[in-house]
Amino acid sequence: MIGHEDLAVRTLGPCRIDSPLAERLAARETTQHSVVEDDRILFDDTISMAGVRGVPVEQLPSLEPGGPRKRIYFDPAKTRVGIVTCGGLCPGLNDVIRGLVLELCRHYGVRRIVGFRNGYRGFIPHYGEDVVDLSPEVVQHIDDEGGTILGTSRGMQDPEDIVDALERLAINILFVVGGDGTIRGAMEVVRVIGERGLKIAVVGIPKTIDNDIPYIDQSFGFQTAMSEATKSIHAASVEARSAPGGVGLVKLMGRHSGFIACYSVLAKDDADYVLIPEVPFALHGERGFLEHLRRRVEDRGHAVVVVAEGAGQEHIDEHEPGRDASGNVRLGDVGRLLRRLITEHLDDAKVENNVRYFDPSYAIRSVPANPYDSAYCLRLAHAAVHAAMAGRTEVIVARRRRRFVHIPMALAVSRRNHVDPLGDLWMSVLEATGQPVRFE
Ligand SMILES: Nc1ncnc2c1ncn2[C@@H]1O[C@H](COP(=O)(O)OP(=O)(O)O)[C@@H](O)[C@H]1O
Ligand SMILES: O=P(O)(O)OC[C@H]1O[C@](O)(COP(=O)(O)O)[C@@H](O)[C@@H]1O
Ligand SMILES: [Mg+2]
């Protein structure tokens, strides 16, 4: 069970400098829409969960609120900031970079901001990457494009080398925009910073197209990515309905978590089956997926199947699970497997079929953020700047139950966010598709 010690946020030291934002904060109080800096946000959100702890309300586990502080740790005029983006792309990365730079410059008066190129390798001398000076002029319109103007990469880098680079450039604050791997890397950087007795804040803005980072509502870019995915589901549905025995099969990203598949199916409400990593399925047999699909095609003349890339890995025996440069397990291609098995199964059953396979792949994550995600990215960037200027370190900023909070990095990587097979989301998917609870 999560306790106080899991939620404690590290700071570099006392905040002794008046914030340039102090005047704006004078009239603030905790309301339904804001939480003042010395209030706390309860971790549990049901009476039953809070009740089992059996402690008075002020002793319940709670999170530090995000947002501006009246007094800050860093002197803006003497603060030098670095920004890095790591891991796979996600819509909104440029929005986050832009938001960080604008907030730092315009509201805090920080003038020296650099971007490291191509993820953590941008710190390492032998790659020969330059650093990018970031100013409001440079970032003003970068949100019109997908991707990240800084570039990104996977692959391990030595945290000693990273901290060497931070020292060489006299960086006081490092913003890391990335997923679970990036946050683990940042924790290594924090460890080395501590060992060298340096006062450098490291603050993360969690990035995951798969929505697999826990304790946050939904990651930035997710809404954009799932909106893109609906286009493929729509196309699959049109193809399926336009051919005798039409089967539209769509494979979507989602290495360990099937959120994109679930939400895009709910948005389109055209799919008959959703297969996700969290819910294993049998392929063969009377109650297996293939036989169920055959009956559906015979009854209705067509079907749409959406599969998350991490689903059904247990069925891919020829697959030797290698790892990518960052240590992430390489997946077998469940989409191609299903295309072959569905065709064979329908052929064997003498059911006329036309299987159309869609793999939008990177197309869903390389687009610019939609307006909702852009606004969300900007607010996360603001929260990250406020946290860092107040000397918070080894934290990510996040929105949890619509409140901006500081979450210790260790907690953010302590587990993965999954679609709960017993939860409301999966229940909605089952209702929308009409598929059985299990294929067994
Ligand atoms: N366990 C780890 N320890 C230290 N650094 C890591 C670890 N996992 C990943 N990283 C670093 O974080 C970067 C991004 O990780 P990756 O898994 O590719 O993407 P993401 O951050 O999106 O999960 C990699 O370049 C790697 O240097
Ligand atoms: O080909 P790449 O760049 O490794 O990306 C593929 C993977 O990246 C993701 O989009 C997200 O991964 P990260 O969150 O680790 O960046 C997965 O859904 C997908 O499996
Ligand atoms: Mg990851």
Tab-separated table of C-alpha atoms and ligand atoms in Angstrom:
chain	number	residue	atom	x	y	z
A	1	MET	CA	0.000	0.000	0.000
A	2	ILE	CA	1.291	3.477	-0.866
A	3	GLY	CA	2.369	5.428	2.228
A	4	HIS	CA	3.738	8.871	3.146
A	5	GLU	CA	7.339	7.918	2.386
A	6	ASP	CA	6.419	6.952	-1.217
A	7	LEU	CA	4.915	10.396	-1.822
A	8	ALA	CA	7.600	12.557	-0.207
A	9	VAL	CA	9.127	15.049	-2.648
A	10	ARG	CA	12.821	15.958	-2.505
A	11	THR	CA	13.910	19.582	-2.503
A	12	LEU	CA	17.356	21.078	-2.995
A	13	GLY	CA	16.920	23.459	-0.075
A	14	PRO	CA	14.767	26.205	1.416
A	15	CYS	CA	13.068	28.707	-0.909
A	16	ARG	CA	14.518	32.110	0.034
A	17	ILE	CA	13.897	34.158	-3.096
A	18	ASP	CA	10.671	36.013	-3.855
A	19	SER	CA	9.025	34.586	-6.942
A	20	PRO	CA	8.292	36.985	-9.798
A	21	LEU	CA	4.819	35.417	-9.688
A	22	ALA	CA	4.252	36.206	-6.004
A	23	GLU	CA	1.903	39.114	-6.634
A	24	ARG	CA	-0.415	36.985	-8.728
A	25	LEU	CA	-0.602	34.435	-5.928
A	26	ALA	CA	-1.595	36.784	-3.144
A	27	ALA	CA	-5.333	36.110	-3.347
A	28	ARG	CA	-5.151	32.374	-3.980
A	29	GLU	CA	-6.797	29.888	-1.680
A	30	THR	CA	-7.693	26.225	-1.868
A	31	THR	CA	-10.961	25.832	-3.736
A	32	GLN	CA	-12.478	23.160	-5.908
A	33	HIS	CA	-10.223	24.433	-8.693
A	34	SER	CA	-6.969	25.268	-6.975
A	35	VAL	CA	-4.768	24.006	-4.184
A	36	VAL	CA	-2.426	26.343	-2.358
A	37	GLU	CA	1.180	25.339	-1.935
A	38	ASP	CA	1.015	24.305	1.724
A	39	ASP	CA	-2.147	22.232	1.316
A	40	ARG	CA	-1.987	18.562	0.301
A	41	ILE	CA	-3.980	16.439	-2.130
A	42	LEU	CA	-5.343	13.170	-0.829
A	43	PHE	CA	-4.010	10.071	-2.538
A	44	ASP	CA	-7.036	7.829	-1.966
A	45	ASP	CA	-10.315	8.814	-3.584
A	46	THR	CA	-12.843	6.480	-2.041
A	47	ILE	CA	-14.136	6.270	1.493
A	48	SER	CA	-13.427	2.555	1.559
A	49	MET	CA	-9.785	2.979	0.536
A	50	ALA	CA	-9.180	5.829	2.954
A	51	GLY	CA	-11.138	3.978	5.634
A	52	VAL	CA	-8.949	0.877	5.717
A	53	ARG	CA	-5.996	3.033	6.704
A	54	GLY	CA	-7.735	3.811	9.995
A	55	VAL	CA	-5.951	7.130	10.598
A	56	PRO	CA	-7.171	10.739	11.013
A	57	VAL	CA	-7.597	12.692	7.788
A	58	GLU	CA	-4.392	14.734	8.200
A	59	GLN	CA	-2.398	11.504	8.385
A	60	LEU	CA	-3.802	10.058	5.159
A	61	PRO	CA	-1.223	9.705	2.374
A	62	SER	CA	-1.169	12.866	0.289
A	63	LEU	CA	0.567	14.444	-2.668
A	64	GLU	CA	2.293	17.779	-2.935
A	65	PRO	CA	0.282	20.119	-5.167
A	66	GLY	CA	1.860	21.468	-8.335
A	67	GLY	CA	1.811	25.141	-9.207
A	68	PRO	CA	3.680	28.363	-8.507
A	69	ARG	CA	5.210	29.129	-5.111
A	70	LYS	CA	5.508	32.581	-3.554
A	71	ARG	CA	9.151	31.938	-2.797
A	72	ILE	CA	11.538	29.989	-4.955
A	73	TYR	CA	14.919	28.282	-4.664
A	74	PHE	CA	16.715	29.421	-7.815
A	75	ASP	CA	17.611	32.995	-8.641
A	76	PRO	CA	16.149	33.390	-12.155
A	77	ALA	CA	18.837	35.835	-13.314
A	78	LYS	CA	21.544	33.267	-12.564
A	79	THR	CA	19.734	30.109	-13.559
A	80	ARG	CA	20.769	28.008	-16.524
A	81	VAL	CA	18.361	25.374	-17.808
A	82	GLY	CA	18.692	22.262	-19.986
A	83	ILE	CA	15.906	20.381	-21.766
A	84	VAL	CA	16.066	16.880	-23.248
A	85	THR	CA	13.474	14.663	-24.947
A	86	CYS	CA	14.027	10.869	-24.915
A	87	GLY	CA	12.383	7.631	-26.049
A	88	GLY	CA	9.653	7.181	-28.664
A	89	LEU	CA	7.824	10.118	-30.179
A	90	CYS	CA	4.545	11.330	-28.780
A	91	PRO	CA	2.303	14.173	-29.974
A	92	GLY	CA	2.944	17.312	-27.950
A	93	LEU	CA	6.704	17.092	-27.364
A	94	ASN	CA	7.234	20.406	-29.130
A	95	ASP	CA	4.394	21.942	-27.147
A	96	VAL	CA	6.142	20.938	-23.935
A	97	ILE	CA	9.488	22.383	-25.070
A	98	ARG	CA	7.740	25.581	-26.114
A	99	GLY	CA	5.821	25.802	-22.851
A	100	LEU	CA	8.959	25.336	-20.754
A	101	VAL	CA	10.882	28.011	-22.624
A	102	LEU	CA	8.071	30.558	-22.637
A	103	GLU	CA	7.277	30.112	-18.951
A	104	LEU	CA	10.939	30.271	-17.939
A	105	CYS	CA	11.649	33.370	-20.011
A	106	ARG	CA	8.466	35.352	-19.796
A	107	HIS	CA	7.368	34.713	-16.232
A	108	TYR	CA	10.551	33.923	-14.359
A	109	GLY	CA	13.038	35.906	-16.439
A	110	VAL	CA	15.376	32.964	-16.987
A	111	ARG	CA	17.492	33.827	-20.000
A	112	ARG	CA	19.803	30.889	-20.535
A	113	ILE	CA	18.104	27.740	-21.816
A	114	VAL	CA	19.710	25.038	-23.913
A	115	GLY	CA	18.298	21.948	-25.548
A	116	PHE	CA	20.306	18.716	-25.714
A	117	ARG	CA	19.966	16.893	-29.004
A	118	ASN	CA	18.764	13.351	-29.582
A	119	GLY	CA	17.963	12.269	-26.064
A	120	TYR	CA	20.566	11.303	-23.492
A	121	ARG	CA	23.215	10.794	-26.179
A	122	GLY	CA	23.200	14.587	-26.607
A	123	PHE	CA	25.227	14.812	-23.378
A	124	ILE	CA	27.923	12.401	-24.452
A	125	PRO	CA	30.996	13.960	-26.119
A	126	HIS	CA	31.770	11.203	-28.623
A	127	TYR	CA	28.422	11.638	-30.408
A	128	GLY	CA	29.492	15.194	-31.250
A	129	GLU	CA	25.995	16.652	-30.764
A	130	ASP	CA	25.779	20.425	-30.403
A	131	VAL	CA	23.415	22.103	-27.938
A	132	VAL	CA	20.590	24.313	-29.134
A	133	ASP	CA	20.001	27.753	-27.636
A	134	LEU	CA	16.304	27.979	-26.901
A	135	SER	CA	14.570	31.346	-26.822
A	136	PRO	CA	10.934	32.431	-27.198
A	137	GLU	CA	11.662	33.307	-30.827
A	138	VAL	CA	13.064	29.840	-31.549
A	139	VAL	CA	10.151	27.959	-29.990
A	140	GLN	CA	7.259	30.245	-30.888
A	141	HIS	CA	5.765	28.086	-33.682
A	142	ILE	CA	7.316	24.687	-33.091
A	143	ASP	CA	3.994	23.304	-31.859
A	144	ASP	CA	2.731	23.357	-35.458
A	145	GLU	CA	4.874	20.299	-36.142
A	146	GLY	CA	4.872	16.781	-34.690
A	147	GLY	CA	8.015	15.151	-33.329
A	148	THR	CA	10.555	17.053	-31.271
A	149	ILE	CA	12.816	19.822	-32.523
A	150	LEU	CA	15.510	18.461	-30.227
A	151	GLY	CA	15.391	14.933	-31.602
A	152	THR	CA	15.250	11.833	-29.419
A	153	SER	CA	16.883	8.428	-29.067
A	154	ARG	CA	16.864	5.159	-27.230
A	155	GLY	CA	19.911	3.470	-25.701
A	156	MET	CA	21.775	3.581	-22.406
A	157	GLN	CA	24.193	6.378	-21.597
A	158	ASP	CA	26.519	6.692	-18.627
A	159	PRO	CA	25.018	9.009	-15.976
A	160	GLU	CA	28.540	10.110	-14.971
A	161	ASP	CA	29.012	11.439	-18.511
A	162	ILE	CA	25.629	13.143	-18.396
A	163	VAL	CA	26.453	14.928	-15.148
A	164	ASP	CA	29.881	15.879	-16.537
A	165	ALA	CA	28.031	17.674	-19.346
A	166	LEU	CA	25.683	19.386	-16.878
A	167	GLU	CA	28.684	20.609	-14.892
A	168	ARG	CA	30.557	21.764	-17.983
A	169	LEU	CA	27.566	23.858	-19.044
A	170	ALA	CA	26.797	24.991	-15.480
A	171	ILE	CA	23.210	23.746	-15.758
A	172	ASN	CA	21.066	24.304	-12.638
A	173	ILE	CA	17.850	22.695	-13.821
A	174	LEU	CA	17.376	19.754	-16.195
A	175	PHE	CA	13.957	19.013	-17.631
A	176	VAL	CA	13.604	15.473	-18.952
A	177	VAL	CA	10.650	14.742	-21.195
A	178	GLY	CA	10.232	11.014	-21.563
A	179	GLY	CA	8.707	7.759	-20.452
A	180	ASP	CA	9.569	5.118	-17.891
A	181	GLY	CA	13.040	4.540	-19.354
A	182	THR	CA	13.796	8.240	-19.375
A	183	ILE	CA	12.658	8.598	-15.774
A	184	ARG	CA	14.864	5.666	-14.728
A	185	GLY	CA	17.749	7.344	-16.533
A	186	ALA	CA	16.955	10.621	-14.764
A	187	MET	CA	17.062	8.868	-11.397
A	188	GLU	CA	20.575	7.681	-12.202
A	189	VAL	CA	21.498	11.275	-13.075
A	190	VAL	CA	20.037	12.453	-9.752
A	191	ARG	CA	22.083	9.820	-7.929
A	192	VAL	CA	25.325	11.068	-9.493
A	193	ILE	CA	24.352	14.701	-8.858
A	194	GLY	CA	23.907	13.777	-5.180
A	195	GLU	CA	27.205	11.897	-5.013
A	196	ARG	CA	28.996	14.973	-6.341
A	197	GLY	CA	27.183	17.274	-3.913
A	198	LEU	CA	25.722	19.402	-6.713
A	199	LYS	CA	22.553	21.473	-6.520
A	200	ILE	CA	20.935	20.590	-9.821
A	201	ALA	CA	17.181	20.015	-10.028
A	202	VAL	CA	15.916	17.251	-12.318
A	203	VAL	CA	12.221	17.452	-13.138
A	204	GLY	CA	10.370	15.130	-15.498
A	205	ILE	CA	7.402	15.661	-17.751
A	206	PRO	CA	6.007	12.163	-18.333
A	207	LYS	CA	5.656	11.179	-21.978
A	208	THR	CA	4.028	7.940	-23.054
A	209	ILE	CA	1.869	7.339	-26.072
A	210	ASP	CA	0.874	4.018	-24.500
A	211	ASN	CA	-0.470	5.803	-21.387
A	212	ASP	CA	1.443	3.297	-19.288
A	213	ILE	CA	2.783	5.643	-16.582
A	214	PRO	CA	0.854	5.070	-13.340
A	215	TYR	CA	-0.870	7.533	-11.008
A	216	ILE	CA	-1.620	10.058	-13.735
A	217	ASP	CA	-4.961	10.689	-15.405
A	218	GLN	CA	-3.849	10.330	-18.988
A	219	SER	CA	-0.554	11.170	-20.623
A	220	PHE	CA	-0.159	14.116	-22.978
A	221	GLY	CA	-0.501	13.237	-26.649
A	222	PHE	CA	-2.631	10.233	-25.872
A	223	GLN	CA	-5.824	11.908	-26.997
A	224	THR	CA	-4.214	12.967	-30.282
A	225	ALA	CA	-2.765	9.509	-30.905
A	226	MET	CA	-6.005	7.719	-30.222
A	227	SER	CA	-7.862	10.188	-32.468
A	228	GLU	CA	-5.450	9.285	-35.280
A	229	ALA	CA	-6.023	5.606	-34.588
A	230	THR	CA	-9.768	6.022	-35.096
A	231	LYS	CA	-9.085	6.871	-38.745
A	232	SER	CA	-7.680	3.397	-39.322
A	233	ILE	CA	-10.600	1.786	-37.510
A	234	HIS	CA	-12.995	3.728	-39.677
A	235	ALA	CA	-11.128	2.668	-42.823
A	236	ALA	CA	-11.108	-0.953	-41.649
A	237	SER	CA	-14.815	-0.797	-41.014
A	238	VAL	CA	-15.555	0.670	-44.464
A	239	GLU	CA	-13.415	-1.983	-46.137
A	240	ALA	CA	-15.000	-4.758	-44.102
A	241	ARG	CA	-18.555	-3.676	-44.890
A	242	SER	CA	-17.791	-3.257	-48.583
A	243	ALA	CA	-16.653	-6.790	-49.350
A	244	PRO	CA	-18.229	-10.226	-48.898
A	245	GLY	CA	-16.842	-11.735	-45.721
A	246	GLY	CA	-14.931	-8.534	-45.093
A	247	VAL	CA	-12.667	-8.559	-42.044
A	248	GLY	CA	-10.931	-5.291	-41.127
A	249	LEU	CA	-7.952	-5.944	-38.888
A	250	VAL	CA	-6.146	-3.005	-37.255
A	251	LYS	CA	-2.944	-3.230	-35.219
A	252	LEU	CA	-2.261	-0.300	-32.915
A	253	MET	CA	0.652	0.661	-30.669
A	254	GLY	CA	0.530	-0.462	-27.072
A	255	ARG	CA	3.464	-2.486	-25.918
A	256	HIS	CA	2.189	-3.554	-22.498
A	257	SER	CA	-0.976	-1.471	-22.160
A	258	GLY	CA	-3.968	-1.493	-24.491
A	259	PHE	CA	-5.296	1.998	-23.812
A	260	ILE	CA	-4.997	3.270	-27.387
A	261	ALA	CA	-6.871	0.235	-28.702
A	262	CYS	CA	-9.614	0.571	-26.067
A	263	TYR	CA	-10.222	4.304	-26.386
A	264	SER	CA	-10.073	4.444	-30.166
A	265	VAL	CA	-12.580	1.624	-30.367
A	266	LEU	CA	-14.908	3.418	-27.963
A	267	ALA	CA	-14.580	6.594	-30.031
A	268	LYS	CA	-15.413	4.826	-33.293
A	269	ASP	CA	-17.761	2.170	-31.905
A	270	ASP	CA	-17.282	0.153	-35.092
A	271	ALA	CA	-15.212	-2.753	-33.837
A	272	ASP	CA	-16.379	-6.245	-32.952
A	273	TYR	CA	-13.249	-7.342	-31.137
A	274	VAL	CA	-10.495	-5.669	-29.171
A	275	LEU	CA	-7.456	-7.681	-28.136
A	276	ILE	CA	-5.074	-6.159	-25.586
A	277	PRO	CA	-1.984	-7.347	-23.696
A	278	GLU	CA	-3.809	-7.273	-20.366
A	279	VAL	CA	-6.423	-9.850	-21.399
A	280	PRO	CA	-4.960	-13.129	-22.713
A	281	PHE	CA	-7.078	-14.915	-25.306
A	282	ALA	CA	-7.323	-18.417	-26.710
A	283	LEU	CA	-7.201	-18.594	-30.496
A	284	HIS	CA	-8.478	-22.075	-31.165
A	285	GLY	CA	-11.359	-24.191	-29.927
A	286	GLU	CA	-15.115	-23.674	-29.766
A	287	ARG	CA	-14.793	-20.713	-27.358
A	288	GLY	CA	-11.625	-19.346	-28.928
A	289	PHE	CA	-11.289	-16.080	-30.830
A	290	LEU	CA	-11.111	-17.555	-34.357
A	291	GLU	CA	-14.277	-19.596	-34.038
A	292	HIS	CA	-16.139	-16.637	-32.525
A	293	LEU	CA	-14.991	-14.460	-35.393
A	294	ARG	CA	-16.118	-17.078	-37.940
A	295	ARG	CA	-19.609	-17.073	-36.454
A	296	ARG	CA	-19.707	-13.272	-36.452
A	297	VAL	CA	-18.651	-13.096	-40.117
A	298	GLU	CA	-21.248	-15.718	-41.057
A	299	ASP	CA	-24.002	-13.961	-39.081
A	300	ARG	CA	-23.266	-10.386	-40.117
A	301	GLY	CA	-21.172	-10.685	-43.255
A	302	HIS	CA	-18.234	-8.739	-41.868
A	303	ALA	CA	-16.200	-7.957	-38.726
A	304	VAL	CA	-13.661	-5.471	-37.419
A	305	VAL	CA	-10.813	-6.551	-35.120
A	306	VAL	CA	-8.517	-4.137	-33.287
A	307	VAL	CA	-5.386	-5.559	-31.701
A	308	ALA	CA	-2.782	-3.823	-29.547
A	309	GLU	CA	0.744	-4.743	-30.632
A	310	GLY	CA	1.569	-6.344	-27.276
A	311	ALA	CA	-1.494	-8.618	-27.246
A	312	GLY	CA	-1.277	-12.366	-27.794
A	313	GLN	CA	2.510	-12.579	-27.571
A	314	GLU	CA	2.108	-16.054	-26.104
A	315	HIS	CA	0.905	-17.240	-29.524
A	316	ILE	CA	4.039	-16.175	-31.372
A	317	ASP	CA	6.396	-19.094	-30.835
A	318	GLU	CA	8.844	-18.412	-33.655
A	319	HIS	CA	9.591	-15.097	-31.984
A	320	GLU	CA	12.925	-14.770	-30.148
A	321	PRO	CA	12.303	-11.850	-27.806
A	322	GLY	CA	15.262	-9.559	-28.325
A	323	ARG	CA	15.546	-6.118	-26.779
A	324	ASP	CA	15.901	-2.658	-28.246
A	325	ALA	CA	18.728	-0.277	-27.367
A	326	SER	CA	16.921	0.836	-24.211
A	327	GLY	CA	16.219	-2.706	-23.051
A	328	ASN	CA	12.562	-2.765	-24.084
A	329	VAL	CA	11.405	-6.222	-25.205
A	330	ARG	CA	10.924	-6.486	-28.963
A	331	LEU	CA	7.478	-7.778	-29.786
A	332	GLY	CA	6.395	-10.444	-32.229
A	333	ASP	CA	4.054	-9.206	-34.949
A	334	VAL	CA	0.629	-10.177	-33.674
A	335	GLY	CA	-1.072	-8.329	-36.544
A	336	ARG	CA	0.495	-10.451	-39.273
A	337	LEU	CA	-0.096	-13.592	-37.236
A	338	LEU	CA	-3.787	-12.793	-36.881
A	339	ARG	CA	-4.115	-11.913	-40.549
A	340	ARG	CA	-2.748	-15.320	-41.508
A	341	LEU	CA	-4.730	-17.282	-38.923
A	342	ILE	CA	-8.017	-15.504	-39.639
A	343	THR	CA	-7.660	-16.143	-43.384
A	344	GLU	CA	-6.715	-19.793	-42.849
A	345	HIS	CA	-9.525	-20.359	-40.368
A	346	LEU	CA	-12.207	-18.860	-42.608
A	347	ASP	CA	-10.831	-20.673	-45.654
A	348	ASP	CA	-10.846	-23.986	-43.781
A	349	ALA	CA	-14.452	-23.357	-42.724
A	350	LYS	CA	-15.292	-22.515	-46.374
A	351	VAL	CA	-16.409	-19.029	-45.388
A	352	GLU	CA	-15.809	-16.515	-48.165
A	353	ASN	CA	-13.491	-13.837	-46.757
A	354	ASN	CA	-11.598	-10.691	-47.596
A	355	VAL	CA	-9.191	-9.806	-44.805
A	356	ARG	CA	-7.835	-6.249	-44.948
A	357	TYR	CA	-4.938	-5.444	-42.638
A	358	PHE	CA	-4.131	-1.945	-41.342
A	359	ASP	CA	-0.981	-1.059	-39.443
A	360	PRO	CA	-0.932	2.727	-38.929
A	361	SER	CA	2.187	2.245	-36.799
A	362	TYR	CA	4.162	5.492	-36.347
A	363	ALA	CA	1.471	7.539	-38.103
A	364	ILE	CA	-0.477	7.895	-34.857
A	365	ARG	CA	2.390	9.338	-32.839
A	366	SER	CA	4.205	11.602	-35.296
A	367	VAL	CA	1.403	14.133	-35.760
A	368	PRO	CA	1.128	17.521	-34.002
A	369	ALA	CA	-0.905	17.579	-30.804
A	370	ASN	CA	-4.597	18.396	-31.066
A	371	PRO	CA	-5.784	21.551	-29.263
A	372	TYR	CA	-6.737	19.629	-26.116
A	373	ASP	CA	-3.297	18.040	-25.868
A	374	SER	CA	-1.595	21.348	-26.691
A	375	ALA	CA	-3.340	23.021	-23.782
A	376	TYR	CA	-2.495	20.072	-21.540
A	377	CYS	CA	1.182	20.164	-22.586
A	378	LEU	CA	1.383	23.868	-21.864
A	379	ARG	CA	-0.041	23.385	-18.394
A	380	LEU	CA	2.323	20.491	-17.654
A	381	ALA	CA	5.231	22.645	-18.790
A	382	HIS	CA	4.103	25.448	-16.486
A	383	ALA	CA	3.847	23.016	-13.586
A	384	ALA	CA	7.327	21.640	-14.335
A	385	VAL	CA	8.860	25.123	-14.334
A	386	HIS	CA	7.151	26.023	-11.047
A	387	ALA	CA	8.399	22.781	-9.451
A	388	ALA	CA	11.969	23.216	-10.644
A	389	MET	CA	12.244	26.915	-9.734
A	390	ALA	CA	11.103	25.951	-6.243
A	391	GLY	CA	13.988	23.474	-6.035
A	392	ARG	CA	11.988	20.271	-6.394
A	393	THR	CA	14.010	17.407	-7.794
A	394	GLU	CA	13.624	13.740	-8.741
A	395	VAL	CA	9.946	14.407	-9.402
A	396	ILE	CA	7.628	14.327	-12.340
A	397	VAL	CA	4.773	16.735	-12.726
A	398	ALA	CA	1.465	15.123	-13.461
A	399	ARG	CA	-2.238	15.635	-13.489
A	400	ARG	CA	-3.995	13.213	-11.222
A	401	ARG	CA	-7.755	13.375	-10.898
A	402	ARG	CA	-7.554	16.760	-12.625
A	403	ARG	CA	-5.162	18.266	-10.075
A	404	PHE	CA	-1.554	19.050	-10.936
A	405	VAL	CA	0.738	17.249	-8.508
A	406	HIS	CA	4.379	16.313	-7.898
A	407	ILE	CA	5.048	12.593	-8.038
A	408	PRO	CA	8.421	11.211	-6.942
A	409	MET	CA	10.201	9.547	-9.865
A	410	ALA	CA	10.613	6.304	-7.924
A	411	LEU	CA	6.838	6.029	-7.576
A	412	ALA	CA	6.277	6.859	-11.251
A	413	VAL	CA	8.379	3.871	-12.336
A	414	SER	CA	7.317	1.523	-9.548
A	415	ARG	CA	4.745	-0.133	-11.778
A	416	ARG	CA	3.055	0.209	-15.137
A	417	ASN	CA	-0.398	1.584	-15.817
A	418	HIS	CA	-2.588	-1.141	-17.311
A	419	VAL	CA	-6.118	-1.515	-18.536
A	420	ASP	CA	-7.735	-3.284	-15.593
A	421	PRO	CA	-9.610	-6.345	-16.898
A	422	LEU	CA	-12.002	-5.847	-13.957
A	423	GLY	CA	-12.248	-2.091	-14.395
A	424	ASP	CA	-14.766	0.285	-15.965
A	425	LEU	CA	-12.809	0.903	-19.168
A	426	TRP	CA	-12.621	-2.737	-20.175
A	427	MET	CA	-16.283	-3.143	-19.244
A	428	SER	CA	-17.141	-0.273	-21.619
A	429	VAL	CA	-15.125	-1.984	-24.363
A	430	LEU	CA	-16.964	-5.261	-23.799
A	431	GLU	CA	-20.276	-3.393	-23.991
A	432	ALA	CA	-19.267	-1.553	-27.160
A	433	THR	CA	-17.991	-4.617	-29.017
A	434	GLY	CA	-20.273	-7.298	-27.661
A	435	GLN	CA	-17.296	-9.665	-27.478
A	436	PRO	CA	-17.247	-12.306	-24.733
A	437	VAL	CA	-15.498	-11.587	-21.434
A	438	ARG	CA	-12.876	-14.227	-22.290
A	439	PHE	CA	-11.850	-16.321	-25.254
A	440	GLU	CA	-10.882	-19.576	-23.579
B	1	LIG	N1	16.728	1.257	-16.667
B	1	LIG	C1	17.297	2.357	-17.149
B	1	LIG	N2	18.293	2.969	-16.458
B	1	LIG	C2	18.891	4.080	-16.924
B	1	LIG	N3	18.539	4.677	-18.092
B	1	LIG	C3	17.557	4.128	-18.814
B	1	LIG	C4	16.883	2.940	-18.391
B	1	LIG	N4	15.956	2.623	-19.323
B	1	LIG	C5	16.056	3.556	-20.281
B	1	LIG	N5	16.997	4.467	-19.972
B	1	LIG	C6	17.367	5.638	-20.751
B	1	LIG	O1	16.202	6.392	-21.088
B	1	LIG	C7	16.147	6.645	-22.482
B	1	LIG	C8	14.731	6.439	-22.972
B	1	LIG	O2	14.261	5.152	-22.622
B	1	LIG	P1	13.230	4.361	-23.544
B	1	LIG	O3	12.838	3.123	-22.830
B	1	LIG	O4	13.793	4.211	-24.904
B	1	LIG	O5	12.011	5.360	-23.712
B	1	LIG	P2	10.921	5.899	-22.693
B	1	LIG	O6	11.573	6.889	-21.824
B	1	LIG	O7	9.912	6.487	-23.581
B	1	LIG	O8	10.428	4.711	-21.933
B	1	LIG	C9	17.147	5.721	-23.134
B	1	LIG	O9	17.894	6.433	-24.072
B	1	LIG	C10	18.059	5.250	-22.010
B	1	LIG	O10	19.257	5.988	-22.056
B	2	LIG	O1	10.116	1.769	-32.968
B	2	LIG	P1	10.271	2.462	-31.645
B	2	LIG	O2	10.735	3.857	-31.754
B	2	LIG	O3	11.058	1.649	-30.690
B	2	LIG	O4	8.827	2.634	-31.052
B	2	LIG	C1	7.898	1.607	-30.864
B	2	LIG	C2	7.295	1.656	-29.489
B	2	LIG	O5	7.236	2.951	-28.967
B	2	LIG	C3	5.992	3.179	-28.349
B	2	LIG	O6	5.265	4.025	-29.181
B	2	LIG	C4	6.138	3.841	-26.997
B	2	LIG	O7	7.298	3.495	-26.353
B	2	LIG	P2	8.014	4.469	-25.287
B	2	LIG	O8	6.927	5.023	-24.407
B	2	LIG	O9	8.960	3.605	-24.563
B	2	LIG	O10	8.672	5.543	-26.051
B	2	LIG	C5	5.326	1.829	-28.274
B	2	LIG	O11	3.949	1.881	-28.370
B	2	LIG	C6	5.931	1.122	-29.438
B	2	LIG	O12	5.990	-0.249	-29.215
B	3	MG	MG	8.972	3.185	-22.179
